[in-house]
Short mmCIF file of C-alpha atoms and ligand atoms in Angstrom, two decimals:
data_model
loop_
_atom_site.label_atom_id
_atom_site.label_comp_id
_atom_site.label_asym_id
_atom_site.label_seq_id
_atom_site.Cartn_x
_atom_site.Cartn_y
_atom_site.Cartn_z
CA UNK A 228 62.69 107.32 159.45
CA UNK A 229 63.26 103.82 160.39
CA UNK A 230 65.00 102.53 157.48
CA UNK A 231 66.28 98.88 156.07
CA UNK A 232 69.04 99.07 153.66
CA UNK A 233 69.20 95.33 152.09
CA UNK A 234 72.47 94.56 150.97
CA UNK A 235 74.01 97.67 153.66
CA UNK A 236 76.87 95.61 154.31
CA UNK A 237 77.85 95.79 150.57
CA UNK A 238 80.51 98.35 148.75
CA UNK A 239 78.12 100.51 147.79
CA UNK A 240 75.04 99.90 150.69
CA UNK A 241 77.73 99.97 153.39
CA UNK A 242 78.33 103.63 151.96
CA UNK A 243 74.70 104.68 151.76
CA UNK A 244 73.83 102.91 155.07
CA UNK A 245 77.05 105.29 156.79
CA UNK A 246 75.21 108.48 155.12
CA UNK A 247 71.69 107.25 156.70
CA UNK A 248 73.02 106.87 160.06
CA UNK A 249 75.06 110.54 159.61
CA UNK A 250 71.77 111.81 158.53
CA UNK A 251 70.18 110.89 161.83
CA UNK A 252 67.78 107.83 160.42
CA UNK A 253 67.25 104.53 162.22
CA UNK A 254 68.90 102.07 160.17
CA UNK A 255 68.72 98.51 160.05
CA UNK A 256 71.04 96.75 157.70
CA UNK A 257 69.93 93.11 156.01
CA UNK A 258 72.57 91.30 154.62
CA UNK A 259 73.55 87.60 154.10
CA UNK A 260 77.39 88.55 154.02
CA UNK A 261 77.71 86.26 150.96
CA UNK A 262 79.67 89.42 149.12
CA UNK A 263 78.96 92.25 151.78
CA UNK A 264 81.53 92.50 155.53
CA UNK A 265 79.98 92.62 158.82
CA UNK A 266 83.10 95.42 159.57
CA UNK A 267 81.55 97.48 156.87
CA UNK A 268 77.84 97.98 158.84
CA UNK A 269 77.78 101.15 160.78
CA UNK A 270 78.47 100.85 164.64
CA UNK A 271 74.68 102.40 165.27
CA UNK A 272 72.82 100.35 162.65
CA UNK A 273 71.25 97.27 163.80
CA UNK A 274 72.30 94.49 161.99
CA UNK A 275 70.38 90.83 160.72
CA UNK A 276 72.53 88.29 158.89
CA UNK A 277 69.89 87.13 156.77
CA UNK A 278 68.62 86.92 153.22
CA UNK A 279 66.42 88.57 151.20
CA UNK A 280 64.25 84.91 150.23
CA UNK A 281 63.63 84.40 153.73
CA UNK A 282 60.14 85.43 153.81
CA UNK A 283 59.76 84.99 157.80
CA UNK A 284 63.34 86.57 159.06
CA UNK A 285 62.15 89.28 156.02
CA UNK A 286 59.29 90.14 157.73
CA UNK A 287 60.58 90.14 161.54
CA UNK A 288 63.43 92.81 160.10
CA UNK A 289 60.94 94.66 158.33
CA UNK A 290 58.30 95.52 161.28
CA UNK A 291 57.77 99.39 162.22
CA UNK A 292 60.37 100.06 158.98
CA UNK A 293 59.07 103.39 156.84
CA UNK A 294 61.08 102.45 154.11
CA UNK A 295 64.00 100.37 152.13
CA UNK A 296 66.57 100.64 150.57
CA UNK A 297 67.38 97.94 147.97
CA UNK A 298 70.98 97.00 147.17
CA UNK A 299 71.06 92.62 147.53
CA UNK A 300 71.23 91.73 144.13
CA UNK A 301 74.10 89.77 141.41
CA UNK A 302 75.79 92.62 139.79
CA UNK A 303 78.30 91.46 137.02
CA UNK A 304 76.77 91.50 133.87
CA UNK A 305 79.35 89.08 132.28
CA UNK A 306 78.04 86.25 135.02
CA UNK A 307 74.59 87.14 134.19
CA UNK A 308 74.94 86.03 130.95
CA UNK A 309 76.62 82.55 132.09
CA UNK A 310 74.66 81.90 134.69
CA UNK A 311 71.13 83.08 134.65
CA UNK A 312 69.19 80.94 136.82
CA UNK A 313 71.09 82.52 139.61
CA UNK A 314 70.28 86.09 138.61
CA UNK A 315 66.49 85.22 138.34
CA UNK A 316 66.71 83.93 141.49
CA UNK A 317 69.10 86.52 143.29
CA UNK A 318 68.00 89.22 141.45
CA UNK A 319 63.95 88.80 140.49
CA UNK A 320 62.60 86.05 142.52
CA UNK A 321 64.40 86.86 146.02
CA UNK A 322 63.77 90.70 145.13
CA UNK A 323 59.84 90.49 144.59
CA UNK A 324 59.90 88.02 147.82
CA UNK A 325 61.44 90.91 150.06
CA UNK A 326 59.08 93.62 148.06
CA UNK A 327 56.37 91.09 149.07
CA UNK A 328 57.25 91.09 152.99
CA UNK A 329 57.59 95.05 152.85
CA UNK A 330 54.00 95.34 152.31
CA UNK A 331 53.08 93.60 154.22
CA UNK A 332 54.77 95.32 156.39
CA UNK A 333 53.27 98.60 155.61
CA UNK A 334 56.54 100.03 153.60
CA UNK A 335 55.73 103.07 152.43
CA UNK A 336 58.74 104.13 149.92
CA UNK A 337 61.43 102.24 148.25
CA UNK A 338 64.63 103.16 147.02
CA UNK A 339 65.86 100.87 144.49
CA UNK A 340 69.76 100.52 143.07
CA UNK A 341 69.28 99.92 139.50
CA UNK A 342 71.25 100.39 136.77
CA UNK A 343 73.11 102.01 133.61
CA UNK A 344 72.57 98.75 132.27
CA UNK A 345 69.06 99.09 131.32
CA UNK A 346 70.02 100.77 128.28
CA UNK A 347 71.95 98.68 126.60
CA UNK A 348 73.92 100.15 123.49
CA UNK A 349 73.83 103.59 123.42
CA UNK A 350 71.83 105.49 120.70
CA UNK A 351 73.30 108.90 121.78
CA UNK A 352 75.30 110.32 124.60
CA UNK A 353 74.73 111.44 126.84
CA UNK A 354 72.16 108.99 128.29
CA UNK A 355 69.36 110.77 129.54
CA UNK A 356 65.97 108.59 130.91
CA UNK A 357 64.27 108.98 127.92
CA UNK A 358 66.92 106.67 125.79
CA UNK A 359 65.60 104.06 125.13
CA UNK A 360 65.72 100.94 127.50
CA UNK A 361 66.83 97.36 125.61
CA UNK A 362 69.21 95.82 127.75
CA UNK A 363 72.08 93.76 126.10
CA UNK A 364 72.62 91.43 129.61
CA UNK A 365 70.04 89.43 131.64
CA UNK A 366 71.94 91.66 134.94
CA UNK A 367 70.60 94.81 132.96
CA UNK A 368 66.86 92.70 132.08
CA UNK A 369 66.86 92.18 135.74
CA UNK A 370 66.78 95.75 136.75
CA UNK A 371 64.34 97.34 134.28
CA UNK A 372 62.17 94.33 135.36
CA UNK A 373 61.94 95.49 138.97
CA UNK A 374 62.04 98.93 137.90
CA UNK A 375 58.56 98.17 135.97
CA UNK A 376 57.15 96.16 138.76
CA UNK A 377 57.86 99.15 141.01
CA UNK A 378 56.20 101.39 138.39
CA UNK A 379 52.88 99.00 138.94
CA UNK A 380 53.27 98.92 142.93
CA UNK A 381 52.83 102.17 142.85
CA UNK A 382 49.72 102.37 140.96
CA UNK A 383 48.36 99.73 142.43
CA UNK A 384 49.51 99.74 146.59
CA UNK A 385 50.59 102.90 146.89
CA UNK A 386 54.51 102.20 147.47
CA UNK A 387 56.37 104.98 146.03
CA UNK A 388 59.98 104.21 144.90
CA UNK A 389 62.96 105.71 143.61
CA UNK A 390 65.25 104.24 140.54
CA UNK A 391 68.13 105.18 140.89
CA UNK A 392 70.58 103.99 137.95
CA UNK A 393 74.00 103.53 139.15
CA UNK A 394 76.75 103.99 135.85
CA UNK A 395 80.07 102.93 137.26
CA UNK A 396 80.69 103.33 140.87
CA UNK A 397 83.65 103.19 142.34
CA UNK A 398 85.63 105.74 144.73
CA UNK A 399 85.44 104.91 148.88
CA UNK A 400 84.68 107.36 151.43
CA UNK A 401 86.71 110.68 151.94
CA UNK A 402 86.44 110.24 155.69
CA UNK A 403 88.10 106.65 155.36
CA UNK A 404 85.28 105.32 157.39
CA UNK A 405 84.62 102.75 155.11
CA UNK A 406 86.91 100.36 153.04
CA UNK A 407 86.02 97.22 152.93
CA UNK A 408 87.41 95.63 149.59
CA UNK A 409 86.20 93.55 147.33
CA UNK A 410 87.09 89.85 147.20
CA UNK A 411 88.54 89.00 143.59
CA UNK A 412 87.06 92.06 142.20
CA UNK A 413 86.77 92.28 138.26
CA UNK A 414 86.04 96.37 137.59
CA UNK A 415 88.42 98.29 136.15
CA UNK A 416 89.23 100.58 139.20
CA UNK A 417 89.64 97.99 141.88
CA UNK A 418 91.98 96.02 138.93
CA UNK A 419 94.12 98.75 138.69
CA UNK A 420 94.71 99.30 142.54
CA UNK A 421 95.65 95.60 142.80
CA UNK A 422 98.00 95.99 139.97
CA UNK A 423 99.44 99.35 141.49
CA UNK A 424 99.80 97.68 145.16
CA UNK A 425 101.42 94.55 143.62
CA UNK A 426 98.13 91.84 144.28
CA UNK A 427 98.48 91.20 140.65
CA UNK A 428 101.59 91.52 138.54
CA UNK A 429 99.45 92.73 135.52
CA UNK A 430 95.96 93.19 133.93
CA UNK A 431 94.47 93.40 130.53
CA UNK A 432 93.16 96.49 128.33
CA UNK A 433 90.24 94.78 126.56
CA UNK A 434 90.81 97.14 123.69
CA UNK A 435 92.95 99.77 122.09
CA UNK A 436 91.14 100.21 119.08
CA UNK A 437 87.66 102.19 119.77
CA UNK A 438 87.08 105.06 118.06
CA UNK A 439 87.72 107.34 121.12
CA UNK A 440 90.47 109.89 122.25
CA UNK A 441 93.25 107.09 123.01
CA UNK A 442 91.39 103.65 121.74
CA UNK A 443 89.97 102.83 124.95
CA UNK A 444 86.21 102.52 126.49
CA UNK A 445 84.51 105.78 127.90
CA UNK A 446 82.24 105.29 131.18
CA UNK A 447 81.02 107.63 133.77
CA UNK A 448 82.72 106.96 136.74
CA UNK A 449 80.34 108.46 140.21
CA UNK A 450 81.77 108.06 143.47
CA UNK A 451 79.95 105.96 146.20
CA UNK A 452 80.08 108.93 148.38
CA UNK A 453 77.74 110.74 145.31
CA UNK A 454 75.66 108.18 145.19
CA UNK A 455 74.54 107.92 148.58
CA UNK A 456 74.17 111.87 148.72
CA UNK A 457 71.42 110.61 146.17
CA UNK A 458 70.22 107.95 148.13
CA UNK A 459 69.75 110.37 151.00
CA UNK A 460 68.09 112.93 148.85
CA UNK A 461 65.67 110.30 147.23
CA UNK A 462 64.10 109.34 150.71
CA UNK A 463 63.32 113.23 151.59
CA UNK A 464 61.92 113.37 147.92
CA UNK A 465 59.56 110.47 148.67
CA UNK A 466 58.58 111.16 152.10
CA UNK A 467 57.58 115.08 151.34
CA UNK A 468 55.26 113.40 148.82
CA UNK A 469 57.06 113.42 145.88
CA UNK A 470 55.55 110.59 142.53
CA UNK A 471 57.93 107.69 141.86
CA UNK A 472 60.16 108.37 139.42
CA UNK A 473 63.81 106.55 137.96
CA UNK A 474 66.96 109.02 137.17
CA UNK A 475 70.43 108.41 136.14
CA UNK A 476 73.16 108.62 138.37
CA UNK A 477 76.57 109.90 136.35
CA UNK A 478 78.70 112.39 136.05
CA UNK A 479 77.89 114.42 132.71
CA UNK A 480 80.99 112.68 131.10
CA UNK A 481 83.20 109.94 130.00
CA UNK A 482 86.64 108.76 131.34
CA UNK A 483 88.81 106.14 129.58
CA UNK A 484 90.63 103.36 130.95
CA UNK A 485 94.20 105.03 129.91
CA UNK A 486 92.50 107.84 131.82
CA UNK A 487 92.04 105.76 135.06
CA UNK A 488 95.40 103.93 134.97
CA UNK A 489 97.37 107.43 134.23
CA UNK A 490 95.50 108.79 137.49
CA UNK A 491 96.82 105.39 138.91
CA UNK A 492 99.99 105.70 138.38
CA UNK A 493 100.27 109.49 139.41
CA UNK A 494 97.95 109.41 142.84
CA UNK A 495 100.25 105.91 144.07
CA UNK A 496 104.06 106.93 142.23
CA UNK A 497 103.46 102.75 141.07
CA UNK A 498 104.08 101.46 137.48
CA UNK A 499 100.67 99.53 136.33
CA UNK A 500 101.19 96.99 133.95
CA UNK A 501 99.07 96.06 131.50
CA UNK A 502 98.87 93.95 128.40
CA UNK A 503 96.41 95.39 125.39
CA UNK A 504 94.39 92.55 124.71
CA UNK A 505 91.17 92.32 122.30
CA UNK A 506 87.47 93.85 123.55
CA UNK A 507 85.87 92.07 125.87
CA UNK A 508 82.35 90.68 124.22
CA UNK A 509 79.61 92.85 125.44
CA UNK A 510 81.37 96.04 126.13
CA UNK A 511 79.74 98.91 124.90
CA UNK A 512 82.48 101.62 123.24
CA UNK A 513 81.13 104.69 125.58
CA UNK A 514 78.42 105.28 128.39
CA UNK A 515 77.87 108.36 130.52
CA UNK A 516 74.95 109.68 131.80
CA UNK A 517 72.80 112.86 132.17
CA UNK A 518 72.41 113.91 135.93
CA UNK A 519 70.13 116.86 135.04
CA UNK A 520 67.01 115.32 135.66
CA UNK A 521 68.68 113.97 139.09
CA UNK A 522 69.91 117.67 140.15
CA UNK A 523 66.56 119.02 138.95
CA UNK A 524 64.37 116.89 141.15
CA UNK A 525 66.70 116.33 144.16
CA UNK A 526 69.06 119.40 143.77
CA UNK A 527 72.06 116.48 143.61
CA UNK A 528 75.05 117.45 141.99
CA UNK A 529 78.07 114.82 142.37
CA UNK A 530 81.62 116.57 144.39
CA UNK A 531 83.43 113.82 144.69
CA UNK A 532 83.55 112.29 141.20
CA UNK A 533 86.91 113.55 139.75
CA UNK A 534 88.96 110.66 138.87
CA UNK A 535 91.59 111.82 140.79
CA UNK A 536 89.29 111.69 143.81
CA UNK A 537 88.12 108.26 143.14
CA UNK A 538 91.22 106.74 142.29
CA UNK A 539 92.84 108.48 145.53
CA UNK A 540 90.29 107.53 148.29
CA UNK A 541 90.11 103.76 146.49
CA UNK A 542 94.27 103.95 147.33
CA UNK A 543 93.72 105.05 150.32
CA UNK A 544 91.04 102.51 151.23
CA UNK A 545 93.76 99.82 150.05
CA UNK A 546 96.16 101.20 152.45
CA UNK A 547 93.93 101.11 155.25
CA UNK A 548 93.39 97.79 154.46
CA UNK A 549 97.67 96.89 154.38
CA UNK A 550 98.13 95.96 150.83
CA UNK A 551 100.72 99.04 150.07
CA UNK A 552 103.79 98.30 150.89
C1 WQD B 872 85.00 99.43 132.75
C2 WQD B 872 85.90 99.54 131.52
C3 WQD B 872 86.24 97.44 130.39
C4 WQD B 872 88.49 95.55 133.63
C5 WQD B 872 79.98 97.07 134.90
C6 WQD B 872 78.64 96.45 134.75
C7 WQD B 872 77.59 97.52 134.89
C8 WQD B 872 77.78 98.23 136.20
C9 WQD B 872 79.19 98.78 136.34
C10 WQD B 872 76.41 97.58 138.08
C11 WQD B 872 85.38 98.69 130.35
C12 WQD B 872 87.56 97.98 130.97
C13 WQD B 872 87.76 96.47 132.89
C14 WQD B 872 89.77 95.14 133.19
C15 WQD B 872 89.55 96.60 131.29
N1 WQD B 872 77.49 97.38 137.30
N2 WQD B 872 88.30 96.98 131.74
N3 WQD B 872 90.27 95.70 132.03
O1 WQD B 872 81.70 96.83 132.33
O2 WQD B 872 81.56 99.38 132.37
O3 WQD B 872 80.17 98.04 133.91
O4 WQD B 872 80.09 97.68 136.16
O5 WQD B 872 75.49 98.32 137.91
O6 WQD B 872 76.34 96.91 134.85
O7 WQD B 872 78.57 95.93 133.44
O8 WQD B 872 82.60 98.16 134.28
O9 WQD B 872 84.73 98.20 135.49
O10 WQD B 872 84.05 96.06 134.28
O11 WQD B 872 84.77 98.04 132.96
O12 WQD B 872 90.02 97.07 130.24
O13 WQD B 872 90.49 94.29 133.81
O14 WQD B 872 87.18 99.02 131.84
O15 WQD B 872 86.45 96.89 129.10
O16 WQD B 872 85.65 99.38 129.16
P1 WQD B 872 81.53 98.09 133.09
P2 WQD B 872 84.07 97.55 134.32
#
């Protein structure tokens, strides 16, 4: 299929655009760089620098496309809360603009990257798509918005779409094809390889006192590589004729942050500093997903999601990129 990933120059869409193109689709990638790297888009992808609100340059990229893929939205649920005029317009005004454009272009599927965050505080673990959805940041409102209009598109144009709720990604790929960092990044994994290469002298544990195994957060950490095996296997689903439907994209279980940095410190033989400081407002004490609706509908089943594996390619992709000396 001839396929526009928006947002394919990203961390996560560069990934899923590399696994199109390996997959043998036509990909065009449709990115305004603003967070995304031009070095990260696939050699056989076509590329427009371009934004998602530009209705004309929207439509000119979108002609003859079968489907999208939809990664060009604000992601840090801290900022959404500070700043939300700029996640209604990144995230729901610039979004239903390009959803607009793709059909009229005569889209017929749509994969969308949404979120863990639609849940909000967990009610019990481990999250499965039935929890219920009440998100505790405008980033999270701004997914299972789009996720519901997507719902209606269906019913009502015929666009089938894919959900797919991200939990924490992190990891780069295995095949070091891709590693393009993220500027100032604030995630814990990408924190603790700046710490480990010597970027930053130190970080902060927001929290030593949850009521887990060693006092610090759980999440479900999936590798990028993972989640655009998913990606992948949510365009077959859709173009064989499968309904629309929105799974969660985890692991099956939880990983601390004394977890991550141990792995840290083993994988690069580097001391990571850090300072226990108070929780940081907003953080939820644990979050991992179910993937068994995911592996019963698409057959996917995450390989790559050890945190040994993540933390290892991520050091590797900050080697490629210099910063271990
Ligand atoms: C992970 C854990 C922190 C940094 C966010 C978004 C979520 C999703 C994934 C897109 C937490 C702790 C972190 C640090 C720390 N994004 N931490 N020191 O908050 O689970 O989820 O990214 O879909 O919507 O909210 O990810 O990596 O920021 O934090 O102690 O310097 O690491 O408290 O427990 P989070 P994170």
């Amino acid at each position: 299929m001839r396929i526009c990933v928006a947002g394919g120059a990203g961390y996560i869409g560069s990934h899923v655009s590399h696994a199109l193109v390996n997959a043998g689709h036509e990909v065009v990638v449709f990115d305004n760089l603003s967070t995304g790297l031009r070095t990260s888009v696939p050699e056989k992808a076509t590329f427009v620098h371009g934004d998602v609100s530009d209705p004309l340059l929207s439509r000119k990229t979108l002609k003859g496309c079968d489907a999208i893929v939809y990664l060009a939205a604000s992601k840090d649920a801290g900022a959404s809360m500070l700043d939300p005029i700029r996640y209604t317009r990144n995230n729901l005004q610039a979004t239903m603009s390009f959803f607009d454009a793709a059909n009229d272009c005569g889209v017929k599927y749509v994969v969308f990257s949404s979120s863990a965050a639609v849940f909000g505080e967990s009610q019990y673990l481990p999250l499965d798509e039935d929890h219920p959805k009440d998100p505790t940041n405008y980033y999270g409102y701004t997914k299972l918005e789009i996720e519901r209009v997507l719902a209606w598109y269906d019913k009502l144009l015929g666009i089938k779409s894919a959900s797919l709720r991200y939990f924490n990604a992190a990891g780069y790929d295995p095949d070091g094809k891709v590693t393009g960092l993220e500027r100032n990044p604030a995630n814990l994994i990408p924190v603790v390889m700046e710490v480990a290469c010597g970027v930053r002298k130190g970080m902060q544990v927001f929290g030593t006192d949850w009521n887990t195994k060693d006092g610090t957060c759980l999440r479900d950490y999936i590798h990028v590589t993972d989640l655009a095996d998913a990606h992948l296997r949510a365009l077959d689903h859709l173009e064989k004729g499968g309904a629309t439907f929105a799974v969660n994209l985890g692991t099956g279980s939880g990983q601390s942050v004394l977890d991550v940095i141990h792995a840290a410190e083993k994988i690069s033989g580097r001391k990571v500093n850090y300072q226990a400081v108070g929780r940081r407002a907003g953080d939820p004490e644990a979050l991992w997903a179910s993937g068994e609706k995911a592996k019963q509908l698409l057959g996917w089943v995450p390989k790559h999601s050890s945190i040994e594996s993540i933390v290892e390619t991520t050091w590797n992709a900050y080697k490629a990129n210099g910063l271990v000396k």
